[in-house]
mmCIF file of C-alpha atoms in Angstrom:
data_model
loop_
_atom_site.group_PDB
_atom_site.id
_atom_site.type_symbol
_atom_site.label_atom_id
_atom_site.label_comp_id
_atom_site.label_asym_id
_atom_site.label_seq_id
_atom_site.Cartn_x
_atom_site.Cartn_y
_atom_site.Cartn_z
ATOM 1 C CA MET C 299 5.674 -43.687 147.131
ATOM 2 C CA MET C 300 9.112 -45.147 146.519
ATOM 3 C CA GLU C 301 10.637 -47.263 149.228
ATOM 4 C CA ALA C 302 13.257 -45.463 151.323
ATOM 5 C CA ALA C 303 16.851 -46.170 150.382
ATOM 6 C CA VAL C 304 18.937 -47.913 153.028
ATOM 7 C CA ASN C 305 21.164 -45.301 154.611
ATOM 8 C CA THR C 306 22.825 -45.929 157.950
ATOM 9 C CA THR C 307 24.472 -42.891 159.455
ATOM 10 C CA VAL C 308 27.203 -43.318 162.046
ATOM 11 C CA HIS C 309 26.881 -40.774 164.851
ATOM 12 C CA GLY C 310 29.191 -40.003 167.678
ATOM 13 C CA ASN C 311 27.442 -42.568 169.886
ATOM 14 C CA GLY C 312 27.267 -45.421 167.367
ATOM 15 C CA SER C 313 25.056 -46.544 164.531
ATOM 16 C CA VAL C 314 21.421 -45.657 164.191
ATOM 17 C CA PRO C 315 18.844 -47.348 161.987
ATOM 18 C CA PRO C 316 18.047 -45.887 158.588
ATOM 19 C CA PRO C 317 15.280 -43.310 158.352
ATOM 20 C CA GLU C 318 11.824 -44.330 157.256
ATOM 21 C CA GLY C 319 11.261 -41.426 154.874
ATOM 22 C CA LEU C 320 9.457 -38.113 154.922
ATOM 23 C CA SER C 321 6.090 -39.663 155.800
ATOM 24 C CA PHE C 322 4.182 -37.033 153.811
ATOM 25 C CA THR C 323 0.674 -37.680 152.609
ATOM 26 C CA LEU C 324 -0.208 -36.981 149.001
ATOM 27 C CA ALA C 325 -2.096 -33.867 150.125
ATOM 28 C CA GLN C 326 1.126 -32.601 151.741
ATOM 29 C CA SER C 327 3.548 -33.656 149.005
ATOM 30 C CA ILE C 328 1.780 -31.978 146.082
ATOM 31 C CA PRO C 329 1.650 -28.389 147.449
ATOM 32 C CA LEU C 330 5.147 -28.745 148.919
ATOM 33 C CA ALA C 331 6.514 -29.924 145.572
ATOM 34 C CA PHE C 332 4.768 -27.037 143.810
ATOM 35 C CA VAL C 333 6.196 -24.432 146.197
ATOM 36 C CA LEU C 334 9.651 -26.005 145.940
ATOM 37 C CA PHE C 335 9.454 -25.833 142.161
ATOM 38 C CA LEU C 336 8.592 -22.122 142.268
ATOM 39 C CA VAL C 337 11.414 -21.396 144.724
ATOM 40 C CA ILE C 338 13.930 -23.351 142.635
ATOM 41 C CA VAL C 339 12.956 -21.575 139.415
ATOM 42 C CA GLY C 340 12.913 -18.176 141.120
ATOM 43 C CA ALA C 341 16.276 -18.688 142.827
ATOM 44 C CA ALA C 342 17.940 -20.033 139.692
ATOM 45 C CA LEU C 343 16.624 -17.371 137.314
ATOM 46 C CA GLY C 344 17.061 -14.491 139.748
ATOM 47 C CA ASN C 345 20.665 -15.277 140.554
ATOM 48 C CA ILE C 346 21.530 -16.115 136.948
ATOM 49 C CA ILE C 347 20.226 -12.682 135.951
ATOM 50 C CA VAL C 348 22.368 -11.030 138.638
ATOM 51 C CA VAL C 349 25.478 -12.950 137.553
ATOM 52 C CA GLY C 350 24.771 -12.308 133.870
ATOM 53 C CA THR C 351 24.069 -8.614 134.387
ATOM 54 C CA LEU C 352 27.319 -8.045 136.263
ATOM 55 C CA ALA C 353 29.289 -10.223 133.837
ATOM 56 C CA GLN C 354 27.845 -8.365 130.835
ATOM 57 C CA THR C 355 29.270 -5.087 132.107
ATOM 58 C CA TRP C 356 32.312 -6.724 133.694
ATOM 59 C CA PRO C 357 34.976 -4.023 133.092
ATOM 60 C CA ASN C 358 32.745 -1.236 134.419
ATOM 61 C CA THR C 359 30.886 -2.929 137.274
ATOM 62 C CA ILE C 360 32.542 -6.074 138.554
ATOM 63 C CA GLY C 361 35.695 -4.185 139.487
ATOM 64 C CA LYS C 362 33.712 -2.135 141.976
ATOM 65 C CA PRO C 363 34.107 -3.623 145.478
ATOM 66 C CA GLY C 364 30.394 -3.799 146.254
ATOM 67 C CA ASN C 365 29.541 -5.449 142.946
ATOM 68 C CA LEU C 366 32.292 -8.023 143.392
ATOM 69 C CA LEU C 367 30.735 -9.177 146.660
ATOM 70 C CA VAL C 368 27.196 -9.159 145.239
ATOM 71 C CA PHE C 369 28.516 -11.295 142.375
ATOM 72 C CA TRP C 370 29.881 -13.768 144.945
ATOM 73 C CA LEU C 371 26.518 -13.839 146.735
ATOM 74 C CA ALA C 372 24.658 -14.523 143.490
ATOM 75 C CA VAL C 373 27.072 -17.306 142.518
ATOM 76 C CA ALA C 374 26.625 -19.042 145.885
ATOM 77 C CA ASP C 375 22.831 -18.712 145.814
ATOM 78 C CA GLY C 376 22.667 -19.727 142.163
ATOM 79 C CA LEU C 377 24.739 -22.868 142.740
ATOM 80 C CA LEU C 378 22.534 -23.763 145.705
ATOM 81 C CA ALA C 379 19.502 -23.465 143.423
ATOM 82 C CA LEU C 380 21.082 -25.627 140.726
ATOM 83 C CA LEU C 381 23.046 -28.231 142.704
ATOM 84 C CA VAL C 382 21.049 -28.733 145.913
ATOM 85 C CA MET C 383 17.457 -27.556 145.652
ATOM 86 C CA PRO C 384 16.391 -29.829 142.749
ATOM 87 C CA PHE C 385 17.189 -32.924 144.805
ATOM 88 C CA SER C 386 14.838 -31.722 147.522
ATOM 89 C CA LEU C 387 12.108 -31.840 144.900
ATOM 90 C CA VAL C 388 13.119 -35.396 143.978
ATOM 91 C CA THR C 389 13.025 -36.366 147.652
ATOM 92 C CA THR C 390 9.602 -34.794 148.109
ATOM 93 C CA ILE C 391 8.169 -36.690 145.156
ATOM 94 C CA GLY C 392 9.901 -39.948 146.139
ATOM 95 C CA ASP C 393 9.129 -39.525 149.854
ATOM 96 C CA SER C 394 12.751 -40.382 150.740
ATOM 97 C CA TRP C 395 16.346 -39.937 149.624
ATOM 98 C CA ILE C 396 16.841 -42.397 146.747
ATOM 99 C CA LEU C 397 20.283 -41.441 145.412
ATOM 100 C CA GLY C 398 22.547 -43.380 147.779
ATOM 101 C CA ASP C 399 24.872 -42.534 150.637
ATOM 102 C CA VAL C 400 27.841 -41.223 148.623
ATOM 103 C CA PHE C 401 25.751 -38.661 146.801
ATOM 104 C CA CYS C 402 24.060 -37.836 150.109
ATOM 105 C CA GLN C 403 27.452 -36.910 151.585
ATOM 106 C CA ILE C 404 28.210 -34.735 148.554
ATOM 107 C CA GLU C 405 24.873 -32.961 148.855
ATOM 108 C CA GLY C 406 25.374 -32.436 152.586
ATOM 109 C CA PHE C 407 28.756 -30.854 151.902
ATOM 110 C CA LEU C 408 27.342 -28.631 149.137
ATOM 111 C CA PHE C 409 24.390 -27.523 151.265
ATOM 112 C CA THR C 410 26.675 -26.520 154.131
ATOM 113 C CA PHE C 411 29.304 -24.933 151.893
ATOM 114 C CA LEU C 412 26.926 -22.897 149.722
ATOM 115 C CA THR C 413 24.599 -21.715 152.495
ATOM 116 C CA THR C 414 27.564 -20.709 154.653
ATOM 117 C CA SER C 415 29.144 -18.971 151.672
ATOM 118 C CA SER C 416 25.903 -17.088 150.987
ATOM 119 C CA ASN C 417 25.595 -16.030 154.623
ATOM 120 C CA MET C 418 29.222 -14.920 154.750
ATOM 121 C CA ALA C 419 28.713 -12.965 151.532
ATOM 122 C CA LEU C 420 25.905 -11.050 153.222
ATOM 123 C CA GLY C 421 28.207 -10.370 156.155
ATOM 124 C CA MET C 422 31.078 -9.251 153.926
ATOM 125 C CA ILE C 423 28.754 -6.985 151.919
ATOM 126 C CA SER C 424 27.665 -5.271 155.125
ATOM 127 C CA LEU C 425 31.278 -4.952 156.281
ATOM 128 C CA ASN C 426 32.322 -3.485 152.943
ATOM 129 C CA ARG C 427 29.412 -1.046 153.084
ATOM 130 C CA TYR C 428 30.480 0.030 156.568
ATOM 131 C CA TYR C 429 34.014 0.735 155.335
ATOM 132 C CA LYS C 430 32.597 2.751 152.441
ATOM 133 C CA VAL C 431 30.363 4.843 154.696
ATOM 134 C CA SER C 432 32.916 5.327 157.473
ATOM 135 C CA GLN C 433 35.909 5.882 155.150
ATOM 136 C CA PRO C 434 34.468 7.694 152.116
ATOM 137 C CA SER C 435 37.861 9.084 151.115
ATOM 138 C CA ALA C 436 39.489 5.654 150.688
ATOM 139 C CA SER C 437 40.780 5.089 147.161
ATOM 140 C CA GLU C 438 39.101 2.675 144.755
ATOM 141 C CA ASN C 439 42.202 0.473 144.651
ATOM 142 C CA ILE C 440 42.276 0.090 148.432
ATOM 143 C CA ALA C 441 38.557 -0.685 148.519
ATOM 144 C CA ARG C 442 38.894 -3.235 145.705
ATOM 145 C CA ALA C 443 41.817 -4.994 147.382
ATOM 146 C CA ARG C 444 39.871 -5.123 150.634
ATOM 147 C CA ALA C 445 36.824 -6.607 148.880
ATOM 148 C CA LYS C 446 38.969 -9.322 147.296
ATOM 149 C CA LYS C 447 40.383 -10.247 150.698
ATOM 150 C CA LEU C 448 36.873 -10.428 152.151
ATOM 151 C CA LEU C 449 35.768 -12.620 149.265
ATOM 152 C CA LEU C 450 38.729 -14.984 149.645
ATOM 153 C CA TYR C 451 38.205 -15.279 153.380
ATOM 154 C CA GLY C 452 34.503 -15.980 152.894
ATOM 155 C CA TRP C 453 35.094 -18.895 150.518
ATOM 156 C CA ILE C 454 37.808 -20.419 152.726
ATOM 157 C CA HIS C 455 35.621 -19.977 155.796
ATOM 158 C CA ALA C 456 32.661 -21.716 154.121
ATOM 159 C CA ALA C 457 34.800 -24.595 152.839
ATOM 160 C CA ALA C 458 36.330 -25.162 156.284
ATOM 161 C CA VAL C 459 32.877 -25.316 157.888
ATOM 162 C CA ALA C 460 31.567 -27.737 155.266
ATOM 163 C CA VAL C 461 34.545 -30.082 155.618
ATOM 164 C CA THR C 462 33.842 -30.609 159.320
ATOM 165 C CA VAL C 463 30.415 -32.136 158.694
ATOM 166 C CA VAL C 464 31.740 -34.841 156.341
ATOM 167 C CA SER C 465 35.111 -35.532 157.962
ATOM 168 C CA GLY C 466 33.867 -37.427 161.011
ATOM 169 C CA TRP C 467 33.463 -34.525 163.406
ATOM 170 C CA GLY C 468 29.897 -34.020 162.213
ATOM 171 C CA ASN C 469 27.526 -36.244 160.268
ATOM 172 C CA VAL C 470 25.425 -36.032 157.130
ATOM 173 C CA SER C 471 22.187 -37.957 156.814
ATOM 174 C CA SER C 472 19.161 -37.952 154.556
ATOM 175 C CA GLY C 473 17.092 -38.453 157.708
ATOM 176 C CA GLU C 474 13.542 -37.232 157.260
ATOM 177 C CA ASP C 475 14.561 -34.033 155.482
ATOM 178 C CA LEU C 476 14.008 -32.625 152.027
ATOM 179 C CA VAL C 477 17.711 -32.946 151.292
ATOM 180 C CA CYS C 478 20.773 -34.481 152.932
ATOM 181 C CA LEU C 479 21.762 -32.249 155.833
ATOM 182 C CA PRO C 480 24.256 -32.254 158.695
ATOM 183 C CA THR C 481 22.741 -34.051 161.678
ATOM 184 C CA TRP C 482 23.849 -34.126 165.299
ATOM 185 C CA ASP C 483 23.098 -36.054 168.475
ATOM 186 C CA THR C 484 23.886 -35.546 172.166
ATOM 187 C CA SER C 485 27.408 -36.968 172.134
ATOM 188 C CA ALA C 486 30.180 -34.537 173.083
ATOM 189 C CA ARG C 487 31.848 -34.725 169.674
ATOM 190 C CA SER C 488 28.598 -34.159 167.824
ATOM 191 C CA LEU C 489 27.500 -31.263 170.024
ATOM 192 C CA THR C 490 30.821 -29.447 169.678
ATOM 193 C CA ASN C 491 30.462 -29.655 165.911
ATOM 194 C CA LEU C 492 26.875 -28.405 166.127
ATOM 195 C CA VAL C 493 28.001 -25.380 168.138
ATOM 196 C CA PHE C 494 30.930 -24.731 165.794
ATOM 197 C CA VAL C 495 28.815 -24.921 162.629
ATOM 198 C CA SER C 496 26.042 -22.788 164.128
ATOM 199 C CA ILE C 497 28.497 -20.074 165.146
ATOM 200 C CA ALA C 498 30.468 -20.142 161.897
ATOM 201 C CA ALA C 499 27.541 -20.404 159.483
ATOM 202 C CA TYR C 500 24.844 -18.357 161.204
ATOM 203 C CA ILE C 501 25.837 -16.482 164.364
ATOM 204 C CA LEU C 502 29.032 -14.928 162.948
ATOM 205 C CA PRO C 503 27.382 -13.516 159.782
ATOM 206 C CA SER C 504 24.438 -12.336 161.891
ATOM 207 C CA CYS C 505 26.739 -10.498 164.299
ATOM 208 C CA ILE C 506 28.728 -8.938 161.468
ATOM 209 C CA MET C 507 25.546 -7.659 159.826
ATOM 210 C CA GLY C 508 23.983 -6.501 163.077
ATOM 211 C CA ILE C 509 27.055 -4.616 164.324
ATOM 212 C CA THR C 510 27.957 -3.009 160.993
ATOM 213 C CA TYR C 511 24.367 -1.978 160.246
ATOM 214 C CA TYR C 512 24.060 -0.467 163.712
ATOM 215 C CA ARG C 513 27.224 1.563 163.161
ATOM 216 C CA ILE C 514 26.167 2.563 159.646
ATOM 217 C CA PHE C 515 22.822 3.757 160.999
ATOM 218 C CA HIS C 516 24.503 5.991 163.563
ATOM 219 C CA ILE C 517 26.986 7.395 161.034
ATOM 220 C CA VAL C 518 24.181 8.242 158.604
ATOM 221 C CA ARG C 519 22.059 9.704 161.384
ATOM 222 C CA ARG C 520 24.934 11.904 162.574
ATOM 223 C CA ARG C 521 25.558 13.163 159.049
ATOM 224 C CA SER C 522 21.880 13.907 158.475
ATOM 225 C CA LYS C 523 21.898 16.146 161.549
ATOM 226 C CA LYS C 524 24.737 18.120 159.972
ATOM 227 C CA VAL C 525 22.964 18.540 156.638
ATOM 228 C CA ILE C 526 19.677 19.858 158.069
ATOM 229 C CA PRO C 527 21.186 22.660 160.235
ATOM 230 C CA HIS C 528 23.277 23.753 157.258
ATOM 231 C CA ALA C 529 20.153 24.149 155.136
ATOM 232 C CA SER C 530 18.406 25.967 157.996
ATOM 233 C CA SER C 531 21.259 28.438 158.323
ATOM 234 C CA LEU C 532 21.018 29.255 154.633
ATOM 235 C CA LYS C 533 17.279 29.883 154.960
ATOM 236 C CA GLU C 534 17.906 32.072 158.000
ATOM 237 C CA SER C 535 20.340 34.045 155.880
ATOM 238 C CA ASP C 536 17.519 34.567 153.372
ATOM 239 C CA ARG C 537 15.217 35.933 156.049
ATOM 240 C CA ASN C 538 17.886 38.373 157.181
ATOM 241 C CA ASN C 539 18.012 39.843 153.670
ATOM 242 C CA PRO C 540 14.313 40.482 152.800
ATOM 243 C CA ARG C 541 13.517 42.550 149.743
ATOM 244 C CA GLY C 542 17.002 43.999 149.841
ATOM 245 C CA SER C 543 18.904 45.073 146.780
ATOM 246 C CA LEU C 544 21.442 42.732 145.317
ATOM 247 C CA ALA C 545 24.599 44.117 143.836
ATOM 248 C CA THR C 546 25.969 42.043 140.995
ATOM 249 C CA ASN C 547 29.060 42.749 138.996
ATOM 250 C CA ASN C 548 29.208 46.386 137.940
ATOM 251 C CA GLY C 549 26.256 47.111 140.314
ATOM 252 C CA GLY C 550 23.894 45.974 137.626
ATOM 253 C CA ALA C 551 20.855 44.321 139.258
ATOM 254 C CA GLN C 552 18.638 45.438 142.095
ATOM 255 C CA GLY C 553 15.103 44.451 143.006
ATOM 256 C CA ASN C 554 12.782 41.772 144.225
ATOM 257 C CA GLY C 555 12.212 39.617 141.126
ATOM 258 C CA ALA C 556 13.865 36.399 140.066
ATOM 259 C CA VAL C 557 17.334 37.325 138.919
ATOM 260 C CA ALA C 558 20.019 34.945 137.777
ATOM 261 C CA GLY C 559 23.535 36.157 138.283
ATOM 262 C CA PRO C 560 26.157 35.947 135.550
ATOM 263 C CA SER C 561 27.852 32.682 134.706
ATOM 264 C CA ARG C 562 31.004 33.727 136.512
ATOM 265 C CA PRO C 563 31.951 36.626 138.808
ATOM 266 C CA THR C 564 33.831 39.629 137.516
ATOM 267 C CA ASN C 565 35.623 42.495 139.242
ATOM 268 C CA GLY C 566 36.005 40.338 142.346
ATOM 269 C CA THR C 567 32.295 40.322 143.248
ATOM 270 C CA ALA C 568 30.606 37.228 144.635
ATOM 271 C CA HIS C 569 28.353 35.079 142.456
ATOM 272 C CA PHE C 570 24.757 34.748 143.681
ATOM 273 C CA THR C 571 21.545 33.185 142.488
ATOM 274 C CA VAL C 572 18.427 35.169 143.382
ATOM 275 C CA GLN C 573 15.013 33.529 143.408
ATOM 276 C CA SER C 574 11.609 35.000 144.135
ATOM 277 C CA ASN C 575 10.266 34.056 147.536
ATOM 278 C CA GLY C 576 6.735 35.444 147.294
ATOM 279 C CA ALA C 577 5.651 37.928 149.922
ATOM 280 C CA ASN C 578 8.725 37.232 151.962
ATOM 281 C CA GLY C 579 11.031 38.751 149.459
ATOM 282 C CA VAL C 580 13.918 37.082 147.674
ATOM 283 C CA SER C 581 16.066 34.079 148.399
ATOM 284 C CA VAL C 582 19.712 34.933 148.071
ATOM 285 C CA LEU C 583 22.027 31.920 147.863
ATOM 286 C CA PRO C 584 25.535 31.647 146.513
ATOM 287 C CA ARG C 585 25.534 29.105 143.703
ATOM 288 C CA ALA C 586 28.407 27.231 145.305
ATOM 289 C CA ALA C 587 26.304 26.885 148.455
ATOM 290 C CA GLN C 588 23.318 25.703 146.417
ATOM 291 C CA THR C 589 25.437 23.075 144.698
ATOM 292 C CA HIS C 590 26.935 21.919 147.979
ATOM 293 C CA MET C 591 23.525 21.717 149.642
ATOM 294 C CA HIS C 592 22.054 19.725 146.735
ATOM 295 C CA SER C 593 25.033 17.359 146.780
ATOM 296 C CA SER C 594 24.694 16.888 150.536
ATOM 297 C CA TYR C 595 20.988 16.127 150.271
ATOM 298 C CA GLN C 596 21.599 13.702 147.406
ATOM 299 C CA LYS C 597 24.340 11.890 149.295
ATOM 300 C CA GLN C 598 22.189 11.752 152.413
ATOM 301 C CA ALA C 599 19.261 10.317 150.447
ATOM 302 C CA THR C 600 21.531 7.622 149.007
ATOM 303 C CA GLU C 601 22.860 6.704 152.435
ATOM 304 C CA ASN C 602 19.338 6.590 153.867
ATOM 305 C CA LYS C 603 18.277 4.246 151.081
ATOM 306 C CA THR C 604 21.314 2.081 151.817
ATOM 307 C CA VAL C 605 20.326 1.831 155.475
ATOM 308 C CA VAL C 606 16.803 0.731 154.547
ATOM 309 C CA THR C 607 18.127 -1.872 152.097
ATOM 310 C CA LEU C 608 20.519 -3.292 154.665
ATOM 311 C CA LEU C 609 17.787 -3.461 157.290
ATOM 312 C CA ILE C 610 15.553 -5.356 154.856
ATOM 313 C CA ILE C 611 18.351 -7.838 154.138
ATOM 314 C CA LEU C 612 19.151 -8.320 157.821
ATOM 315 C CA GLY C 613 15.494 -8.742 158.757
ATOM 316 C CA MET C 614 14.898 -11.192 155.937
ATOM 317 C CA PHE C 615 17.986 -13.204 156.882
ATOM 318 C CA MET C 616 16.975 -13.436 160.543
ATOM 319 C CA VAL C 617 13.363 -14.366 159.786
ATOM 320 C CA LEU C 618 14.241 -17.053 157.240
ATOM 321 C CA TRP C 619 17.259 -18.609 158.976
ATOM 322 C CA THR C 620 16.445 -18.489 162.699
ATOM 323 C CA PRO C 621 13.693 -21.166 162.597
ATOM 324 C CA PHE C 622 16.085 -23.576 160.857
ATOM 325 C CA ILE C 623 18.746 -23.087 163.540
ATOM 326 C CA ILE C 624 16.249 -23.485 166.382
ATOM 327 C CA VAL C 625 14.792 -26.659 164.863
ATOM 328 C CA THR C 626 18.308 -28.042 164.347
ATOM 329 C CA PHE C 627 19.135 -27.625 168.041
ATOM 330 C CA VAL C 628 15.794 -29.018 169.227
ATOM 331 C CA ARG C 629 16.127 -31.968 166.886
ATOM 332 C CA SER C 630 19.564 -32.824 168.280
ATOM 333 C CA PHE C 631 18.240 -33.130 171.846
ATOM 334 C CA ALA C 632 14.630 -34.196 171.307
ATOM 335 C CA PRO C 633 14.037 -35.397 167.729
ATOM 336 C CA GLU C 634 10.543 -36.598 168.591
ATOM 337 C CA LEU C 635 9.461 -32.969 169.051
ATOM 338 C CA VAL C 636 10.226 -32.019 165.444
ATOM 339 C CA GLY C 637 7.946 -33.485 162.803
ATOM 340 C CA PRO C 638 8.718 -33.836 159.071
ATOM 341 C CA SER C 639 6.473 -30.907 158.148
ATOM 342 C CA THR C 640 8.336 -28.578 160.512
ATOM 343 C CA ARG C 641 11.709 -29.673 159.150
ATOM 344 C CA ALA C 642 10.514 -29.276 155.567
ATOM 345 C CA ILE C 643 9.213 -25.763 156.185
ATOM 346 C CA THR C 644 12.450 -24.575 157.825
ATOM 347 C CA VAL C 645 14.578 -25.974 154.989
ATOM 348 C CA LEU C 646 12.237 -24.338 152.494
ATOM 349 C CA MET C 647 12.675 -21.003 154.291
ATOM 350 C CA VAL C 648 16.453 -21.292 153.883
ATOM 351 C CA PHE C 649 15.930 -21.863 150.160
ATOM 352 C CA VAL C 650 13.610 -18.843 149.979
ATOM 353 C CA ASN C 651 16.397 -16.673 151.414
ATOM 354 C CA SER C 652 18.594 -17.518 148.424
ATOM 355 C CA ALA C 653 15.729 -16.719 146.056
ATOM 356 C CA ALA C 654 14.923 -13.415 147.777
ATOM 357 C CA ASN C 655 18.434 -11.918 147.836
ATOM 358 C CA PRO C 656 18.530 -10.944 144.124
ATOM 359 C CA VAL C 657 14.972 -9.584 144.360
ATOM 360 C CA VAL C 658 15.893 -7.218 147.197
ATOM 361 C CA TYR C 659 18.994 -5.916 145.437
ATOM 362 C CA SER C 660 17.178 -5.371 142.140
ATOM 363 C CA LEU C 661 14.157 -3.660 143.692
ATOM 364 C CA ARG C 662 16.351 -1.298 145.699
ATOM 365 C CA ASN C 663 18.753 -0.389 142.881
ATOM 366 C CA THR C 664 17.371 1.525 139.909
ATOM 367 C CA SER C 665 20.533 1.360 137.797
ATOM 368 C CA PHE C 666 20.812 -2.385 138.359
ATOM 369 C CA ARG C 667 17.207 -2.905 137.236
ATOM 370 C CA ALA C 668 17.950 -1.088 133.996
ATOM 371 C CA ALA C 669 21.088 -3.168 133.402
ATOM 372 C CA ALA C 670 19.176 -6.370 134.207
ATOM 373 C CA ARG C 671 16.493 -5.482 131.654
ATOM 374 C CA ASP C 672 19.203 -4.964 129.046
ATOM 375 C CA PHE C 673 20.699 -8.358 129.894
ATOM 376 C CA VAL C 674 17.349 -10.159 129.689
ATOM 377 C CA CYS C 675 16.506 -8.466 126.395
ATOM 378 C CA ALA C 676 19.929 -9.351 125.014
ATOM 379 C CA CYS C 677 19.128 -12.987 125.805
ATOM 380 C CA GLY C 678 16.122 -12.845 123.496
ATOM 381 C CA CYS C 679 13.215 -11.137 125.231
#
């Protein structure tokens, strides 16, 4: 393996000697490099497809608040795949960071900025979804303006967090990691930065997602309880009118068969649709009620699907990010307890999160899958 580059990192309590490298055996490096390669390719291609799909239909889709935020998420994840992840592969093959301290600082900034931006995008998407569910009557212009404000705040928030780790409050070191990362020790200055970055980059987005998804779940659940009794009352109305005659306009139709009323009422009579209901007689429903009930069920199904999608995203985020945060804290107080393999796996899990985001959105959105296929085919499939 290549010899480790000299890289002295100044911490809050003074200088520490340069790291000795990843210390991976060949049997560890080869499978890790292979998995990293797959994650990099998957994250890059997946997010490029999302960006390209939305850009291809820009006037119709990108102006929609939700799509604008998904576009931001894909840009952040895509840049992470292109500007940060490849150097982790170089480090794995070389067994140490070989690109010098200046580039290490740049990579540390980009890692912090892009991961925080991605996490904040997830939080802003959940917040925007909550506004949409809780305020369905809000105009498109208001929703779009709100989404732009959320996007702007997210980028500024991520940049502010990233600046702290390279400005002297925090530190960036190649250490024994796959890529240059913020590192902390037990000095007061370092620990305050660790707490700040953890809250701003992980805890805040997690809380936003958790709280908004909880509220969305209860709103959807409350609405579903309203839809079901409404349908039950209509069925009860059917049972109260078994085998009875049905007067249409001009008293024209009576009986138990399947009868479709006229296209519009005349002479002031109500418009009904009559359907056969077997031995129980006929089902008598006003067409307006049928349309309303179908619309309610359709809307409820969409909201239920949204809840499931959001829960998948939240669960995936927590599973893939929490180990990295825990290892970061443990490493700051007792670095000897965290080996290179553990650090590599937790960083890899963070990378997997950026690769998985476009997969979740595409699998859960039929119209997006169709648009993505069109984009891929337009590129020469």
